C-alpha cells in the first residue's frame, strides 16, 4: 500500500466513524504515524504532527462546522504543513514543469490541465520536449483528454523557440499556460542550458519540479540541482500509489524550501 492510500485510509477512519471521540482520533493518528514512518518520514516530524492534530482536534469547531469536518480539516492542514506549508496557487498564470527522465512531467501536465479546467480556467499546454519523438503526441493526447489547448511544433528542435511561439499563440485564448519539458537521465550541462532557455522564453512565475516517489532520498540532490538552474518553487510528487517510500522525497523537497503542491497517484487524469 502506498503512502497516499495509507493516509487516506487513516482519514476515512474519522470520516466513517459512528461517533467521534478521543479514541477514534487517537487510532487514526496512530495509523497515520505508521504510514508516515514506513514511508521514511523522520520520527521527529511524525511526532510533532501527531501532537498538533491531537491538540487541535478537540477545540471548539468554528460556527457551522461539525466536529468531524473540523478534525478532518485540522488533520489535512497539519499534513500540508509538513509538506511545505503552502497549497498550490488558485490561479497560476504560467507553469514550467521540470524533472528528470520519466518522473511524470507529461502526465502531470495533463492532470494539472484537467485540475484547472475543472475550476473554470482556460488552459493551454506547450510541448517543449523536443528531445523524445513521442512526447509531442503524448502531450497532445493528454491535452485533448483535459479539454485544454495544445501547442507544439513537430519539426522544431529548439525548445526555447517552441515556447516563445507557444506563449504568443496560447496567451490569446488561455489564462493558464502549462509547459512540459524534456527529461534526461541526469541533470547534465545540456539539460541545464535547455531548461534555462525554456525558462527565459516562458517567463513563468511558477516552476514546479516533478519528482517520482520511488527515488526516495535522491530527491534532495535533484531538487537542489533544478532549484539552482531555474529556481523551483513548487513540487509535484508522482507515483505515490506505487511506492511506499515517498516520505524520503517529501522531507527532502521540504529542505529546498519549495512546497509540495500536488501528490499524484495514478496514470489517469
Ligand atoms: N502509477 C503511476 N504512474 C505514473 C504517475 N505519473 C506518471 N506515471 C507513469 O510514469 C510513466 C512516465 O510518465 P511521463 O509523464 O511520461 O514522464 P515524463 O517525466 O514526462 O517522462 P520524459 O518525458 O521521458 O522525461 C508513464 O508510464 C506514466 O503513465 C503516477 O502518479 N502514478
Ligand atoms: Mg514527458
Coordinates of C-alpha atoms and ligand atoms in Angstrom, one line a residue:
X1 CA 0.0 0.0 0.0
X2 CA 1.4 3.4 -1.0
X3 CA 1.6 6.4 1.4
X4 CA -1.3 8.2 -0.2
X5 CA -3.6 5.2 0.2
X6 CA -2.5 4.6 3.8
X7 CA -3.1 8.2 4.7
X8 CA -6.5 8.2 3.1
X9 CA -7.4 5.0 5.0
X10 CA -6.5 6.7 8.2
X11 CA -8.6 9.8 7.3
X12 CA -11.5 7.5 6.4
X13 CA -11.4 6.2 10.0
X14 CA -12.5 9.6 11.1
X15 CA -14.8 10.2 8.2
X16 CA -16.7 6.9 8.6
X17 CA -16.7 6.6 12.4
X18 CA -20.2 6.5 14.0
X19 CA -19.2 8.8 16.9
X20 CA -16.1 10.9 17.1
X21 CA -14.3 10.5 20.4
X22 CA -10.7 10.8 21.6
X23 CA -10.1 7.1 20.9
X24 CA -11.2 7.4 17.3
X25 CA -8.8 10.3 16.7
X26 CA -6.0 8.5 18.6
X27 CA -6.4 5.4 16.5
X28 CA -6.5 7.4 13.3
X29 CA -3.4 9.3 14.3
X30 CA -1.6 6.1 15.1
X31 CA -2.4 4.7 11.7
X32 CA -1.1 7.9 10.1
X33 CA 2.1 7.6 12.2
X34 CA 2.7 4.1 11.0
X35 CA 2.1 5.1 7.3
X36 CA 4.5 8.1 7.6
X37 CA 7.3 6.2 9.3
X38 CA 7.0 3.3 6.9
X39 CA 7.4 6.0 4.1
X40 CA 10.7 7.3 5.6
X41 CA 9.4 10.5 7.1
X42 CA 11.6 11.1 10.1
X43 CA 10.3 10.3 13.6
X44 CA 10.6 13.9 14.9
X45 CA 8.4 15.2 12.2
X46 CA 5.8 12.5 12.7
X47 CA 5.6 13.1 16.4
X48 CA 5.2 16.8 16.1
X49 CA 2.5 16.3 13.5
X50 CA 0.6 13.8 15.8
X51 CA 0.8 16.2 18.7
X52 CA -0.5 19.1 16.6
X53 CA -3.5 17.1 15.5
X54 CA -4.4 15.7 18.9
X55 CA -4.1 19.2 20.4
X56 CA -6.3 20.9 17.9
X57 CA -8.8 18.2 17.2
X58 CA -11.0 18.8 20.3
X59 CA -11.1 22.5 20.3
X60 CA -14.5 24.1 19.6
X61 CA -15.1 24.0 15.8
X62 CA -15.9 27.3 14.0
X63 CA -19.6 28.0 13.6
X64 CA -21.4 25.9 11.1
X65 CA -18.7 23.2 11.0
X66 CA -19.2 19.8 12.6
X67 CA -16.6 18.3 14.9
X68 CA -16.0 15.6 12.2
X69 CA -15.4 18.2 9.5
X70 CA -13.2 20.2 11.8
X71 CA -11.0 17.2 12.7
X72 CA -10.5 16.3 9.1
X73 CA -9.6 19.8 8.3
X74 CA -7.1 20.1 11.2
X75 CA -5.5 16.8 10.1
X76 CA -5.3 17.8 6.5
X77 CA -3.8 21.2 7.3
X78 CA -1.2 19.6 9.6
X79 CA -0.2 17.2 6.9
X80 CA 0.0 20.0 4.3
X81 CA 2.2 21.9 6.8
X82 CA 4.9 19.2 6.8
X83 CA 4.7 19.1 3.0
X84 CA 5.9 22.7 2.9
X85 CA 3.0 24.7 4.3
X86 CA 1.7 26.2 1.1
X87 CA -1.0 24.9 -1.1
X88 CA -0.9 25.3 -4.9
X89 CA -1.9 28.7 -6.2
X90 CA -5.5 29.0 -7.3
X91 CA -4.7 30.9 -10.5
X92 CA -1.1 30.4 -11.7
X93 CA -0.5 32.2 -15.0
X94 CA 2.3 30.1 -16.4
X95 CA 3.8 26.9 -15.0
X96 CA 7.1 25.3 -16.0
X97 CA 7.3 21.6 -15.3
X98 CA 10.8 20.2 -15.0
X99 CA 12.3 17.0 -13.7
X100 CA 14.4 14.0 -14.7
X101 CA 13.6 11.3 -17.3
X102 CA 10.3 9.5 -16.7
X103 CA 9.4 11.4 -13.5
X104 CA 5.9 12.0 -14.7
X105 CA 6.0 15.5 -16.2
X106 CA 3.9 14.9 -19.3
X107 CA 1.3 13.0 -17.2
X108 CA 1.3 15.8 -14.7
X109 CA 0.8 18.4 -17.4
X110 CA -2.4 16.6 -18.4
X111 CA -3.6 16.2 -14.8
X112 CA -2.9 19.9 -14.0
X113 CA -4.7 21.0 -17.1
X114 CA -7.7 18.9 -16.0
X115 CA -7.5 20.2 -12.5
X116 CA -7.5 23.9 -13.5
X117 CA -10.0 23.4 -16.3
X118 CA -12.4 22.0 -13.8
X119 CA -12.0 25.2 -11.8
X120 CA -13.2 27.2 -14.7
X121 CA -9.9 28.3 -16.3
X122 CA -8.9 28.2 -19.9
X123 CA -5.8 26.1 -20.0
X124 CA -3.2 25.6 -22.7
X125 CA -0.2 23.3 -22.8
X126 CA 3.1 23.7 -24.6
X127 CA 5.1 20.7 -25.9
X128 CA 8.6 21.9 -25.2
X129 CA 10.0 18.3 -25.1
X130 CA 11.7 18.3 -28.5
X131 CA 14.0 15.5 -27.3
X132 CA 11.8 12.4 -27.2
X133 CA 10.0 11.8 -30.5
X134 CA 6.7 10.5 -29.0
X135 CA 6.5 13.4 -26.4
X136 CA 4.5 15.6 -28.8
X137 CA 1.7 13.1 -29.3
X138 CA 1.7 12.1 -25.7
X139 CA 1.0 15.7 -24.5
X140 CA -1.4 16.3 -27.3
X141 CA -3.5 13.3 -26.2
X142 CA -3.3 14.4 -22.6
X143 CA -4.4 17.9 -23.5
X144 CA -7.3 16.6 -25.5
X145 CA -8.5 14.5 -22.6
X146 CA -8.4 17.5 -20.3
X147 CA -10.1 19.8 -22.8
X148 CA -7.1 22.0 -23.0
X149 CA -5.5 23.9 -25.9
X150 CA -2.3 22.4 -27.2
X151 CA 0.7 24.0 -28.8
X152 CA 3.7 22.2 -30.4
X153 CA 6.0 22.4 -33.5
X154 CA 6.8 18.9 -34.5
X155 CA 9.7 19.7 -36.7
X156 CA 11.4 22.2 -34.4
X157 CA 14.3 21.0 -32.2
X158 CA 14.9 24.3 -30.4
X159 CA 12.7 24.1 -27.3
X160 CA 13.1 27.8 -26.5
X161 CA 11.7 28.7 -29.9
X162 CA 8.7 26.4 -29.4
X163 CA 8.0 28.0 -26.1
X164 CA 8.3 31.5 -27.4
X165 CA 5.8 30.8 -30.2
X166 CA 3.6 28.8 -27.9
X167 CA 3.2 31.6 -25.4
X168 CA 2.4 34.1 -28.2
X169 CA -0.3 31.7 -29.5
X170 CA -1.8 30.5 -26.3
X171 CA -1.9 33.8 -24.5
X172 CA -4.6 34.9 -26.9
X173 CA -7.1 32.3 -25.6
X174 CA -5.9 30.9 -22.3
X175 CA -5.4 32.3 -18.8
X176 CA -3.2 29.4 -17.6
X177 CA -0.3 28.0 -19.6
X178 CA 1.5 24.8 -18.6
X179 CA 4.8 24.0 -20.2
X180 CA 6.1 20.4 -20.4
X181 CA 9.9 19.9 -20.8
X182 CA 12.3 17.2 -21.7
X183 CA 13.8 14.8 -19.2
X184 CA 17.3 13.4 -19.1
X185 CA 18.9 10.5 -17.2
X186 CA 20.9 13.1 -15.2
X187 CA 21.0 16.8 -14.8
X188 CA 23.8 17.4 -17.3
X189 CA 25.0 20.8 -18.7
X190 CA 22.9 20.3 -21.8
X191 CA 19.7 19.9 -19.9
X192 CA 20.5 22.8 -17.6
X193 CA 21.1 25.0 -20.7
X194 CA 17.9 23.9 -22.3
X195 CA 15.7 24.3 -19.2
X196 CA 17.2 27.8 -18.7
X197 CA 16.3 28.7 -22.3
X198 CA 12.8 27.4 -21.8
X199 CA 12.5 29.3 -18.6
X200 CA 13.6 32.5 -20.3
X201 CA 11.2 32.1 -23.1
X202 CA 8.2 31.2 -20.9
X203 CA 9.0 33.8 -18.1
X204 CA 6.9 31.8 -15.6
X205 CA 6.5 32.6 -12.0
X206 CA 5.7 29.0 -11.2
X207 CA 8.4 26.5 -11.6
X208 CA 7.4 23.1 -10.4
X209 CA 9.7 20.1 -10.0
X210 CA 8.1 16.8 -10.8
X211 CA 9.6 14.0 -8.8
X212 CA 8.9 10.3 -8.5
X213 CA 8.1 9.0 -5.0
X214 CA 10.2 5.9 -5.8
X215 CA 13.5 7.8 -5.9
X216 CA 13.4 8.4 -2.1
X217 CA 16.4 10.2 -0.7
X218 CA 17.9 11.0 -4.1
X219 CA 15.2 13.6 -4.3
X220 CA 17.1 16.1 -2.3
X221 CA 20.0 16.3 -4.7
X222 CA 17.7 16.6 -7.7
X223 CA 15.6 19.3 -6.1
X224 CA 18.7 21.3 -5.3
X225 CA 20.1 21.0 -8.9
X226 CA 16.9 22.1 -10.5
X227 CA 16.5 24.8 -8.0
X228 CA 19.9 26.1 -8.9
X229 CA 19.1 26.0 -12.6
X230 CA 15.7 27.7 -12.6
X231 CA 14.5 28.4 -9.0
X232 CA 12.0 25.7 -8.1
X233 CA 9.1 27.0 -6.0
X234 CA 6.7 24.0 -6.1
X235 CA 7.0 20.2 -6.2
X236 CA 4.7 17.5 -7.6
X237 CA 5.3 14.1 -6.3
X238 CA 4.2 11.3 -8.6
X239 CA 3.8 7.6 -8.3
X240 CA 2.7 7.8 -4.7
X241 CA 0.4 5.0 -5.5
X242 CA 3.2 2.6 -6.4
X243 CA 5.7 3.4 -3.8
X244 CA 5.7 3.3 0.0
X245 CA 8.9 5.3 0.3
X246 CA 7.6 8.7 -0.8
X247 CA 8.4 10.2 2.6
X248 CA 12.1 10.5 1.7
X249 CA 11.1 12.7 -1.2
X250 CA 8.7 14.7 0.9
X251 CA 11.2 15.6 3.5
X252 CA 14.0 16.2 1.0
X253 CA 11.9 18.5 -1.0
X254 CA 10.9 20.3 2.1
X255 CA 14.5 21.2 2.6
X256 CA 14.8 23.2 -0.6
X257 CA 12.0 25.5 0.7
X258 CA 9.6 24.6 -2.1
X259 CA 6.2 23.3 -1.1
X260 CA 4.6 20.1 -2.3
X261 CA 1.7 21.3 -4.3
X262 CA 0.3 18.0 -5.7
X263 CA 0.7 14.3 -5.0
X264 CA -0.1 12.2 -8.0
X265 CA -1.5 8.7 -7.6
X266 CA -2.1 7.2 -11.0
X267 CA -1.6 7.3 -14.7
X268 CA -5.1 8.6 -15.5
X269 CA -6.3 12.2 -15.2
Ligands
LIG1 N1 1.3 4.8 -11.2 C1 1.6 6.0 -11.6 N2 2.2 6.1 -12.8 C2 2.5 7.4 -13.2 C3 2.2 8.5 -12.5 N3 2.6 9.6 -13.2 C4 3.2 9.1 -14.3 N4 3.1 7.8 -14.4 C5 3.6 6.9 -15.4 O1 5.0 7.0 -15.5 C6 5.5 6.9 -16.8 C7 6.3 8.2 -17.2 O2 5.4 9.3 -17.1 P1 5.6 10.6 -18.1 O3 4.5 11.5 -17.7 O4 5.7 10.2 -19.5 O5 7.0 11.1 -17.5 P2 7.9 12.3 -18.1 O6 8.6 12.9 -16.9 O7 7.1 13.1 -19.0 O8 9.0 11.4 -18.9 P3 10.0 12.0 -20.0 O9 9.3 13.0 -20.9 O10 10.5 10.8 -20.8 O11 11.1 12.6 -19.2 C8 4.2 6.8 -17.7 O12 4.1 5.4 -17.9 C9 3.1 7.3 -16.8 O13 1.9 6.7 -17.1 C10 1.6 8.3 -11.2 O14 1.3 9.2 -10.4 N5 1.3 7.0 -10.8
LIG2 MG1 7.5 13.8 -20.9

